[in-house]
Coordinates of C-alpha atoms (C1' of nucleotides) in Angstrom, one line a residue:
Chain A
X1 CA 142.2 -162.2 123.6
X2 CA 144.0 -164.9 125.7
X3 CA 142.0 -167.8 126.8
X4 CA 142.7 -168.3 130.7
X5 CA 143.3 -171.9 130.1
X6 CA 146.4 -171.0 127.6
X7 CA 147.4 -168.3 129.9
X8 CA 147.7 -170.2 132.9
X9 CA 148.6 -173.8 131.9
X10 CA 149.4 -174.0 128.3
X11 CA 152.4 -171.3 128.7
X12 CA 155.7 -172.7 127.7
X13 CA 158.6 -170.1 127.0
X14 CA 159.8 -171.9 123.8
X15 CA 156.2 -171.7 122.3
X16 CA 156.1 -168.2 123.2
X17 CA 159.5 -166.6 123.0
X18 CA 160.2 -162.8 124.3
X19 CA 158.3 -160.4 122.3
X20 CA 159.5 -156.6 121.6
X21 CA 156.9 -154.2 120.8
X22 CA 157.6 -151.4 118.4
X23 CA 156.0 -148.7 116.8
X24 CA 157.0 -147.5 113.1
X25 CA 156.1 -144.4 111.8
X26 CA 154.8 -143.3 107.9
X27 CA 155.1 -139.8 108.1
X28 CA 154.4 -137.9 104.5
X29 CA 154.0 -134.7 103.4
X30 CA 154.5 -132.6 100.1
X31 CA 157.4 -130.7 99.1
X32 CA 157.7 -128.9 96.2
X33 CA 155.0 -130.8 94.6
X34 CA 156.3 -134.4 95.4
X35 CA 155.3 -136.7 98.1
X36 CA 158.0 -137.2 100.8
X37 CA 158.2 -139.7 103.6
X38 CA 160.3 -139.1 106.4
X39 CA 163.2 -141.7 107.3
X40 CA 166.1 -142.2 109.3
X41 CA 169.7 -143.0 108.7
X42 CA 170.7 -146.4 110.7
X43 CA 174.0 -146.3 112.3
X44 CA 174.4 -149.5 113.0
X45 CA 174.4 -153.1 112.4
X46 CA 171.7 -154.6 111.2
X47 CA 170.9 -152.6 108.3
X48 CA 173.9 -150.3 108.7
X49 CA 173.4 -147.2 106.5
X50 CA 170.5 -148.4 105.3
X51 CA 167.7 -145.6 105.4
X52 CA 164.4 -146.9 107.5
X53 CA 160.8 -145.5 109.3
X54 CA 161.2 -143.9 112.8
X55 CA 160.0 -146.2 115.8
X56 CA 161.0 -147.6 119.1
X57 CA 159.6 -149.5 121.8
X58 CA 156.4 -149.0 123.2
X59 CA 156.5 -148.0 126.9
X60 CA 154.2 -147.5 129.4
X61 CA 151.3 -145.7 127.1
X62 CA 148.8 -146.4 124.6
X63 CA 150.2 -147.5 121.0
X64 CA 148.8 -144.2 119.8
X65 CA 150.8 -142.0 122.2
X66 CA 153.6 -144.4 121.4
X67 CA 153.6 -143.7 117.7
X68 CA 153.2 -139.5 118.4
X69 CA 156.3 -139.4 121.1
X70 CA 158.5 -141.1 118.2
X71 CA 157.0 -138.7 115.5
X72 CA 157.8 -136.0 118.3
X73 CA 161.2 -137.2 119.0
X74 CA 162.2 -137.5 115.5
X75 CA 160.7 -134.0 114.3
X76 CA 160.3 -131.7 117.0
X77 CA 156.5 -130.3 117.9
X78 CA 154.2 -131.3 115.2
X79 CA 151.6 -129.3 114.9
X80 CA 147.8 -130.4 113.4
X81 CA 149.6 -133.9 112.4
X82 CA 147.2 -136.7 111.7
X83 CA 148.0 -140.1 113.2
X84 CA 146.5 -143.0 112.7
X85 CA 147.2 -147.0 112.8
X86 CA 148.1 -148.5 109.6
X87 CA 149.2 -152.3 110.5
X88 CA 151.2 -154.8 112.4
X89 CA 154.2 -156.7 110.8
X90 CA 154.9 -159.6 113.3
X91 CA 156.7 -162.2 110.5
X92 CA 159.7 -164.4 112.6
X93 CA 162.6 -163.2 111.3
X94 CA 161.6 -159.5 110.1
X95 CA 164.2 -158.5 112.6
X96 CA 167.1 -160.9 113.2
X97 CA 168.0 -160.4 116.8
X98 CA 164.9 -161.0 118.3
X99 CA 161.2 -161.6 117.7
X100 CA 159.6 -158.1 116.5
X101 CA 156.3 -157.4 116.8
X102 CA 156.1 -153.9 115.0
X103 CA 152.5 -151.3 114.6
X104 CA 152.8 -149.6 112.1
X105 CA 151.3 -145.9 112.2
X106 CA 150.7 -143.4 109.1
X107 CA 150.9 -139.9 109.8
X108 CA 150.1 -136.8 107.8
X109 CA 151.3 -133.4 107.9
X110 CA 151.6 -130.0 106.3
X111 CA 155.0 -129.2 105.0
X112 CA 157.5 -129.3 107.8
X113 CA 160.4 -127.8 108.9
X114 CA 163.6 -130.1 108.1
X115 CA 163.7 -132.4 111.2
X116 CA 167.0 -131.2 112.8
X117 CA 165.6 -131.4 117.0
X118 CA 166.4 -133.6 119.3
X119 CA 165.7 -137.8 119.2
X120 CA 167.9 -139.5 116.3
X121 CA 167.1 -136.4 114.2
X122 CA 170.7 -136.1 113.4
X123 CA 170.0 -138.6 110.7
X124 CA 166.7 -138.0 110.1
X125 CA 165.6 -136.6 106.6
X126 CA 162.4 -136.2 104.0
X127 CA 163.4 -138.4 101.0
X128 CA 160.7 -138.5 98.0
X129 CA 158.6 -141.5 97.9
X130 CA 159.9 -143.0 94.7
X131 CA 163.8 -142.6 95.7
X132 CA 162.7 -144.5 99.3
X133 CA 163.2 -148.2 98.1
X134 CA 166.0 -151.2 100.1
X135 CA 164.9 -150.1 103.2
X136 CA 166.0 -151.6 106.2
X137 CA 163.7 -154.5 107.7
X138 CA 160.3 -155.0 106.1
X139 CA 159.8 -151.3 106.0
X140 CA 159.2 -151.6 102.3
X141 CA 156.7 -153.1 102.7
X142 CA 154.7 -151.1 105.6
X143 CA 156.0 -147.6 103.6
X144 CA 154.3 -149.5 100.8
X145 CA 150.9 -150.1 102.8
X146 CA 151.0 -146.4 104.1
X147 CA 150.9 -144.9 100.2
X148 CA 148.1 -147.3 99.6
X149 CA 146.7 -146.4 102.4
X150 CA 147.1 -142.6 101.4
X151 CA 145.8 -143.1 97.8
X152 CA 142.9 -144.7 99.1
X153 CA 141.5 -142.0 101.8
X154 CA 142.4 -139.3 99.7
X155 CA 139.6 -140.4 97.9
X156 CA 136.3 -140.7 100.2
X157 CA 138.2 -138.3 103.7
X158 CA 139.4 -134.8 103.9
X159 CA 142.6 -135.9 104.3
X160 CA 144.3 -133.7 102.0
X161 CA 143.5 -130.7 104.1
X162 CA 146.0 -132.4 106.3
X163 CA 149.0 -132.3 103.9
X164 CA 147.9 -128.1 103.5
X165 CA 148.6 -124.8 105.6
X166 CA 145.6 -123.6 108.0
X167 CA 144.3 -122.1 105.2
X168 CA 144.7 -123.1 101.3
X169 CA 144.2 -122.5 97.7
X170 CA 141.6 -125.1 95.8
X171 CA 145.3 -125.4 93.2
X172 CA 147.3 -125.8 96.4
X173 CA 144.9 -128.7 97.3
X174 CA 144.3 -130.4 93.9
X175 CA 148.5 -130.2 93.9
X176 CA 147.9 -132.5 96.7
X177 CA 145.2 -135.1 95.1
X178 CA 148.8 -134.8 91.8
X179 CA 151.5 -135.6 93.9
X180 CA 149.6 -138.5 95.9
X181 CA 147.9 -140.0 93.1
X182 CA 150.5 -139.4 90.4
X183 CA 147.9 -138.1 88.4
X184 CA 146.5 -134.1 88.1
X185 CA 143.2 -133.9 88.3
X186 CA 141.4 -132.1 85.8
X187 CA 141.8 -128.0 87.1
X188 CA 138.2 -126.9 86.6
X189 CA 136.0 -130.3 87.0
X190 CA 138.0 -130.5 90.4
X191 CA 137.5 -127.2 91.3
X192 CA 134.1 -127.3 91.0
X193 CA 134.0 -130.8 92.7
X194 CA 135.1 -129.9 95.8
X195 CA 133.1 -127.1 96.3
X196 CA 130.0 -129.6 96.1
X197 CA 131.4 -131.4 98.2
X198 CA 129.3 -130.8 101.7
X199 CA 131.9 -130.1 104.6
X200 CA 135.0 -131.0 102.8
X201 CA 136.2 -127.1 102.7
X202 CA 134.8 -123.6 103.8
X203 CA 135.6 -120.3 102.3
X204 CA 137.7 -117.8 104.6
X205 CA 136.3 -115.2 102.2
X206 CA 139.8 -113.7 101.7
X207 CA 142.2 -114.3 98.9
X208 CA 145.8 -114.6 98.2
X209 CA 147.6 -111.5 98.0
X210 CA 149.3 -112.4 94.7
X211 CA 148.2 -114.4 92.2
X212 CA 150.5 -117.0 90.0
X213 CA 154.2 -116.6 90.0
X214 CA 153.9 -116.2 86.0
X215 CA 150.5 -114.6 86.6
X216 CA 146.8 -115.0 86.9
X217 CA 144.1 -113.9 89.5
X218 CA 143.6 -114.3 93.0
X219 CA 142.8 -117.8 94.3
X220 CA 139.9 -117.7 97.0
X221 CA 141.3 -119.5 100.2
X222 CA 140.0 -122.0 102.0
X223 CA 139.8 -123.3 105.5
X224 CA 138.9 -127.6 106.1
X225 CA 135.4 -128.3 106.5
X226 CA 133.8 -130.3 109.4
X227 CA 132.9 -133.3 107.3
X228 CA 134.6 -136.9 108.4
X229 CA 134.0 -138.4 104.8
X230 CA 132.8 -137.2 101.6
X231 CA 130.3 -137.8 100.1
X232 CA 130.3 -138.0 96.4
X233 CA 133.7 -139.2 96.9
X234 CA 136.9 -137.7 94.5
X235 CA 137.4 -141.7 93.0
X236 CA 140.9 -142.2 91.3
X237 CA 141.1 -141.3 87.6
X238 CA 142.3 -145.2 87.3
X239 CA 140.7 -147.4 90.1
X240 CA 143.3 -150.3 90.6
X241 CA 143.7 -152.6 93.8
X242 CA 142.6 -151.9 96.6
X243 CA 141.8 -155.5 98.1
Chain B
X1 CA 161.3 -150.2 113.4
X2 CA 163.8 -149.8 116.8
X3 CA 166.8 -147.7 116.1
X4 CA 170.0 -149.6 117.2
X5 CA 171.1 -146.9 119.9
X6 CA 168.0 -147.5 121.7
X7 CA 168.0 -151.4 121.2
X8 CA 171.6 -151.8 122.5
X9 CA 171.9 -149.1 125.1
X10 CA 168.7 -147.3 125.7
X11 CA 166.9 -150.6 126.9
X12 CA 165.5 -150.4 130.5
X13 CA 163.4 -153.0 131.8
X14 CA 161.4 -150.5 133.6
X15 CA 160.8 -148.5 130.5
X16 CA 159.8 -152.3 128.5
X17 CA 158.1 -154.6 130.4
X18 CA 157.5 -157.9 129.5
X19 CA 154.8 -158.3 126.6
X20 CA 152.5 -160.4 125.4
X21 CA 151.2 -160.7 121.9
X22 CA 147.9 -161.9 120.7
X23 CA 145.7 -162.4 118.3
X24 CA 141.9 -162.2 118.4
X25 CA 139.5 -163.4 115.5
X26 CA 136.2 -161.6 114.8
X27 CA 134.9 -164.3 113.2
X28 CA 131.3 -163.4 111.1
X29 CA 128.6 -165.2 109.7
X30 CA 125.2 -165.3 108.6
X31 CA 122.3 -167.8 110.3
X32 CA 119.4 -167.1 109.2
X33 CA 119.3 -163.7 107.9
X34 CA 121.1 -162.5 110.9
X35 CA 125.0 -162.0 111.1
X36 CA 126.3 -164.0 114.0
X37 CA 130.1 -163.7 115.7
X38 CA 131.9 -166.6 117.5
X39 CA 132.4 -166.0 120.8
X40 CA 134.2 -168.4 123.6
X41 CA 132.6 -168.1 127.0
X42 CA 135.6 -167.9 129.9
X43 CA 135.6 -170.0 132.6
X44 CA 138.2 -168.1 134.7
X45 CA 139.2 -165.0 136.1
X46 CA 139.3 -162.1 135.0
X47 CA 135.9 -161.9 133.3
X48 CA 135.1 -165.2 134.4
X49 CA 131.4 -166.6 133.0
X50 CA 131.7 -163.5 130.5
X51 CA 131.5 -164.0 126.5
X52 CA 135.0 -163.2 124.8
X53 CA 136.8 -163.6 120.6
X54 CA 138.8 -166.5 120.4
X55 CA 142.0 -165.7 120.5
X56 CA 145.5 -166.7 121.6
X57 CA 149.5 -166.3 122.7
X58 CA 151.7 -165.9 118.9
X59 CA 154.1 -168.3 118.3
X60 CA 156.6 -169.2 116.3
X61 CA 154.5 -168.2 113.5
X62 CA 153.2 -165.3 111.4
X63 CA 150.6 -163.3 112.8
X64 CA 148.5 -164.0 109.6
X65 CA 148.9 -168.2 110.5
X66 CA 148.6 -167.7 114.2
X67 CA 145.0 -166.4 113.7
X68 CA 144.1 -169.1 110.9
X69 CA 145.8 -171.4 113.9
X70 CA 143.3 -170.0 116.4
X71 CA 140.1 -170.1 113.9
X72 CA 140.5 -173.5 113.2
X73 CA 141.1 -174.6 117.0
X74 CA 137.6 -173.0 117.6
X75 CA 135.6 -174.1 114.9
X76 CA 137.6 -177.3 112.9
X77 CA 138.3 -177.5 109.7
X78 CA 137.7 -174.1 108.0
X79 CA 137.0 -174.2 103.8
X80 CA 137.0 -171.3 102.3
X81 CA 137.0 -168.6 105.1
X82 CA 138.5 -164.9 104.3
X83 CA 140.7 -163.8 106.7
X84 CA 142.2 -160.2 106.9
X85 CA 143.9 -158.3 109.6
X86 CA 141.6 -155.6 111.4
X87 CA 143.6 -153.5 113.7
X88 CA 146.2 -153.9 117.1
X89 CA 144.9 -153.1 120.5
X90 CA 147.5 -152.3 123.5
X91 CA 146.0 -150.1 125.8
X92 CA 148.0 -150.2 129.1
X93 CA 145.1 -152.1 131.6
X94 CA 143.0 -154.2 128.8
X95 CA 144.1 -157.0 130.2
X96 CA 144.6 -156.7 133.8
X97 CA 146.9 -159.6 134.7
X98 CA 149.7 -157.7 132.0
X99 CA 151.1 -155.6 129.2
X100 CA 148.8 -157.5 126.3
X101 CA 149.3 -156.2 122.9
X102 CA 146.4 -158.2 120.5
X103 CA 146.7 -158.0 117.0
X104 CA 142.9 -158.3 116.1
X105 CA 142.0 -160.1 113.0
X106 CA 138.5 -160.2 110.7
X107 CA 137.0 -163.5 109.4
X108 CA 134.3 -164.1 106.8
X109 CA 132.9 -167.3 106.4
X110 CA 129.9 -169.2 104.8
X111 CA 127.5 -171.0 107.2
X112 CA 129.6 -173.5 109.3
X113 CA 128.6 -176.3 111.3
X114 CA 128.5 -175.4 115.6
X115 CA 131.8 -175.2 116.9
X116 CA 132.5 -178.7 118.2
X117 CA 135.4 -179.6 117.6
X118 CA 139.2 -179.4 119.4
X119 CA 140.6 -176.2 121.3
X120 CA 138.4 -174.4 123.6
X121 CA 135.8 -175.4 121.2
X122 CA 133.5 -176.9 124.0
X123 CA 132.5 -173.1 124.8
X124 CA 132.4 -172.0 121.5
X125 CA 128.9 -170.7 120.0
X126 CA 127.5 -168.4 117.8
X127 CA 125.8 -165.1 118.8
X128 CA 124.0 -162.5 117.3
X129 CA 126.0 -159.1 117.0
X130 CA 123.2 -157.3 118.1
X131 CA 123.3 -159.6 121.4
X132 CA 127.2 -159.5 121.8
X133 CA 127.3 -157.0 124.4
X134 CA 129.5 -156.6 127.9
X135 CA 132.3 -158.8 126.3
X136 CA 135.7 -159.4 128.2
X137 CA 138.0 -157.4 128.0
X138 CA 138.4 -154.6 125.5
X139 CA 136.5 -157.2 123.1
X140 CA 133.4 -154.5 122.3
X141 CA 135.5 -152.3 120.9
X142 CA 137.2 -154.9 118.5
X143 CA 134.0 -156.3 117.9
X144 CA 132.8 -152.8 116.7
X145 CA 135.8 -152.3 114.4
X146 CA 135.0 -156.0 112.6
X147 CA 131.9 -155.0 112.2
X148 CA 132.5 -151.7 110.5
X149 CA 135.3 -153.2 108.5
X150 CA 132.7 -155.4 107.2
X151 CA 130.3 -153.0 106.6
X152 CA 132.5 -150.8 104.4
X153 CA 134.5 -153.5 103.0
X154 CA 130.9 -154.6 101.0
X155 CA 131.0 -151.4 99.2
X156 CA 133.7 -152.0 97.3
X157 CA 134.7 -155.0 97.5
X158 CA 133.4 -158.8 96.3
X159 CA 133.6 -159.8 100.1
X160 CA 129.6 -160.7 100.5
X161 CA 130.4 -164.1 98.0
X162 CA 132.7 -165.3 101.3
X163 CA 129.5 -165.3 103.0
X164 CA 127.9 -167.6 100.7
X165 CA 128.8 -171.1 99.5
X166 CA 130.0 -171.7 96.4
X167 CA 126.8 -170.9 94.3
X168 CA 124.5 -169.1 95.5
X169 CA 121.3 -167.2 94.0
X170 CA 121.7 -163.5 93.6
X171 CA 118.9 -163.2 96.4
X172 CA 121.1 -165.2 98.9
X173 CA 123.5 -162.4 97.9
X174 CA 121.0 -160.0 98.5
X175 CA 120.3 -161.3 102.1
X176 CA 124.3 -161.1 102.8
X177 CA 124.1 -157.2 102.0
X178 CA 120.8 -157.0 104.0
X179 CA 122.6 -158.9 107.0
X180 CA 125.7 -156.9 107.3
X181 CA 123.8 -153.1 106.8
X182 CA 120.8 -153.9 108.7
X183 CA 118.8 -152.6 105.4
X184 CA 117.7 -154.4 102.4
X185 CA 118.7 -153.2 99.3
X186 CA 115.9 -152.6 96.9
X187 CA 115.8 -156.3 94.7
X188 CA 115.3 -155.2 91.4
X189 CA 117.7 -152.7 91.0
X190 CA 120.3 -154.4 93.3
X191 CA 119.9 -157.6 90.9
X192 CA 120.6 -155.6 87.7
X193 CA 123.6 -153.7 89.6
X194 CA 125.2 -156.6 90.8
X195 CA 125.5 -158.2 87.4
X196 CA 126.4 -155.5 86.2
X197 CA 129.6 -155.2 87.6
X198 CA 132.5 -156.8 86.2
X199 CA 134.0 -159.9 87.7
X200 CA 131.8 -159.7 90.9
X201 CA 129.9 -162.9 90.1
X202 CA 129.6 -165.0 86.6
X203 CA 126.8 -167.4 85.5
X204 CA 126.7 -170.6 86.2
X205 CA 124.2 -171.6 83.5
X206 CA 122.2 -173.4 86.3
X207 CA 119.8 -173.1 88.3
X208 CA 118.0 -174.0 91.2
X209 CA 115.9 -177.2 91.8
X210 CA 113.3 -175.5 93.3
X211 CA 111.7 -172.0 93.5
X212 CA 111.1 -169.8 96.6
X213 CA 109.5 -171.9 100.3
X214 CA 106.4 -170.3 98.5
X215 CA 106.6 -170.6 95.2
X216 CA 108.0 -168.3 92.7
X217 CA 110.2 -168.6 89.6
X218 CA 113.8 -170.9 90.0
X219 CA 116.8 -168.8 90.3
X220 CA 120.1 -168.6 88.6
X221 CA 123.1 -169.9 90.1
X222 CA 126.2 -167.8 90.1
X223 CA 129.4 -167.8 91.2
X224 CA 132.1 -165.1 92.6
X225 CA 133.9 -163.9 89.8
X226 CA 137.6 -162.7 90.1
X227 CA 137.3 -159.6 90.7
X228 CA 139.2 -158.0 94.2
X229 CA 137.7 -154.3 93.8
X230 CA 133.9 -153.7 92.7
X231 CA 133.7 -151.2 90.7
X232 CA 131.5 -149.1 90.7
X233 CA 131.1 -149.6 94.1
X234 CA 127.8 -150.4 95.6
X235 CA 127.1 -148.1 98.4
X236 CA 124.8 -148.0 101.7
X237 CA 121.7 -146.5 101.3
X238 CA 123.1 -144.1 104.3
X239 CA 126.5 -143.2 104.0
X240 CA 127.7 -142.7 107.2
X241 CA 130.9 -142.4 109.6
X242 CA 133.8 -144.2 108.2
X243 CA 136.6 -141.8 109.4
Chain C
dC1 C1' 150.5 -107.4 75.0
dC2 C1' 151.2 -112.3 76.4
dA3 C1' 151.1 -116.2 79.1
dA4 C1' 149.3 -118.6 82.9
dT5 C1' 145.8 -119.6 85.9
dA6 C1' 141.0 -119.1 88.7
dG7 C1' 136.7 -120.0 88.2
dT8 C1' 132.3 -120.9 85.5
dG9 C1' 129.1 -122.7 81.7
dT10 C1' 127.6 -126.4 79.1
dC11 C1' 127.0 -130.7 77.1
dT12 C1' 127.1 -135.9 77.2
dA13 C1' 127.5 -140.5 78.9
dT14 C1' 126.9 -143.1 82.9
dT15 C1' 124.7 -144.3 87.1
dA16 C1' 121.5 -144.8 91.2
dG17 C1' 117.2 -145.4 92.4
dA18 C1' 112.1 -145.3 92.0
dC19 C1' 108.5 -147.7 90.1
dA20 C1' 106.1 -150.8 87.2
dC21 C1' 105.6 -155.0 85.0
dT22 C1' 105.9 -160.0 83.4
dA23 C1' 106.8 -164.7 84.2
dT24 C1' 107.3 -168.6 87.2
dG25 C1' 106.0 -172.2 90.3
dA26 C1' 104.8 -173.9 95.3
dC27 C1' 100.8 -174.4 97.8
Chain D
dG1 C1' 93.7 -169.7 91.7
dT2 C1' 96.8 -167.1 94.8
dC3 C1' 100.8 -165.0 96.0
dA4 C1' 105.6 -164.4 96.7
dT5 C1' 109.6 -164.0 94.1
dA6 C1' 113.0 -163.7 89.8
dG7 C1' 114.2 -160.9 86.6
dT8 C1' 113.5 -156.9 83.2
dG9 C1' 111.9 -152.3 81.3
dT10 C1' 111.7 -147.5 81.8
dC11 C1' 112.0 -143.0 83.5
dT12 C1' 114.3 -139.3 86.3
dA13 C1' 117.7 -137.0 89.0
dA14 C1' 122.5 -136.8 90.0
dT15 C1' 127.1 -137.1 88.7
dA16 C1' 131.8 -137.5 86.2
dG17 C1' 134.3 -135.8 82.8
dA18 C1' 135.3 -133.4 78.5
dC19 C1' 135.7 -129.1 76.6
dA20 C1' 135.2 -124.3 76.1
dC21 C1' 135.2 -119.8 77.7
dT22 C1' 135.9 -115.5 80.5
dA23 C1' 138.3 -112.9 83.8
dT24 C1' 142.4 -111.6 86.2
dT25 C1' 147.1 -110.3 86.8
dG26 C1' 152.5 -110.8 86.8
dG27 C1' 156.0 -110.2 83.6

DNA sequence: CCAATAGTGTCTATTAGACACTATGAC
DNA sequence: GTCATAGTGTCTAATAGACACTATTGG
């Protein structure tokens, strides 16, 4: 923190120019098989048109409760949404009116209703990871760090339970592992996988009522298990940079 | 980022009080077998007398150079020291003079010298993270995030060479690993592992002049390869919480 | 019936880890 | 000589992944 010698006598305003506070918020989820992230519409200048993450200032409250009011406000309730801090972009300049200071948060969720309540949800919409490129700002950038991010816990948390309904199919979750990674999974060695798995899921002991759209039996369903990590980890089919 | 309609009109002073942004630097190292942190001891209120991370107002500056900035008013001239952002802090009340958002950062480095030199350097000393307890501040909780990070970042990564100079024995490795996990991997098999993944470290086809304080064969000098991921990883004996 | 999928069996290559052993060199 | 340590050999259990196969069910 801030040494009381710098606090008290080494403060000069142009060393230290007003700071804004923000928080900017990842939000992804899966739709129809492909990775989303959820982004706004800007109205106005700078960056008019341009598409960017949700965020605004940080009030009164903990960064945390900052970054789950703007997920609120942009999307309604969100229910069972994982949140958690992903970084901080500070560069001069990253926002040409003023000094920025932005935390950047990564959030999770089950497939979501199309964001239409309240907050700038007017303009607010799910665009698929690959299409979501000239953002405004740096956002690239932090949306960038937030799929890392996501490729990487996929692979040693239960994370994907977050991206499923209450209870799941062990296809339903491997279709999350294909549309994070890129990749599918091999059907039966990751079946088999997870189940060995110890706490990453727990059967219900029911199945689905239906099986395939073209066919095919009943898939057991699943609820999340109580384990934090996992342990073997599911590792990447290619293991590439993960600094 | 902050959308435009609440930039322009939604602003209220109340609602966005004046904030300050830091940074803090967990700064780790080994002496002696035992990982150590830098620490500044504060000489005023609040917290006065109590042990604290160096740390200081942004300026003009990217958050990545303002720690770098910070590091090398504490310590002087730093060679070779990794330096990585760990994770912003901005509870309402951590500081209690104002509205204090600190952008913590991580710091590896090979033994250094005492802290001597410039800055706030005069307070400056090394302490062993078992000791570093009742810090200023919200500083044990960013502490215990460094120290995590470092933990799990050994796994996977070729962070332990940081730790080390620029050659160094695989046993020196070896007490890096034993240092950071508190447990000391078994030496045979951690040798063999350890050249066995690529691009962690490469021979340098010497050795050392002597053998062991009591005697034993010369080691082989080696030095960190270019590798950014290991892979396969080399995990803790106990695999525990890393959410 | 046919196609698609859930779930299981089995084999192989790789790896972690336990343990043993040899060689070196300071004292 | 003694003893701690560097480095290697070897065996076993666990695991990842390839591949094959059976069972189920919608069309």
């Amino acid at each position: 923190m801030v040494s009381e010698r710098e606090f008290l006598d080494g403060y000069d305003p142009r060393d230290y120019p007003a700071v804004a506070v923000t928080v900017d918020v990842v939000t992804l989820t899966i739709r129809d098989g492909v990775l989303h992230v959820l982004l706004v519409e800007r109205g106005e200048q700078p960056y008019a048109g341009r598409l960017a993450l949700p965020g605004g200032f940080v009030r009164e409250e903990t960064l945390d409760q900052a970054a789950l009011r703007e997920l609120a406000e942009e999307t309604g309730i969100l229910p069972r949404v994982h949140l958690e801090q992903l970084a901080t972009f500070g560069d001069p300049g990253r926002d040409p009116r003023m000094r920025v200071v932005s935390v950047a948060y990564l959030a999770f969720a089950p497939r979501l209703p199309d964001p239409t309540v309240g907050g700038d949800a007017a303009a607010a919409r799910w665009v698929p990871v690959d299409d979501a490129t000239g953002l405004a700002f740096d956002h690239d950038a932090v949306l960038a760090a937030g799929l890392e991010r996501a490729r990487a816990k996929l692979e040693y948390s239960p994370l994907a339970t977050a991206f499923v309904d209450e209870e799941f199919t062990i296809a339903q979750l491997r279709g999350v592992y294909t549309a994070v990674w890129g990749e599918e999974p091999h059907a039966g060695n990751f079946h088999r996988k997870v189940l060995s798995v110890p706490g990453f899921v727990e059967a219900t002991g029911t199945t689905t009522e239906r099986g395939g759209e073209r066919g095919g039996p009943r898939s057991k369903l699943f609820r999340a298990g109580d384990a934090r990590i996992l342990h073997p980890a599911l590792l990447r089919p290619t293991p590439e940079e993960r600094a």
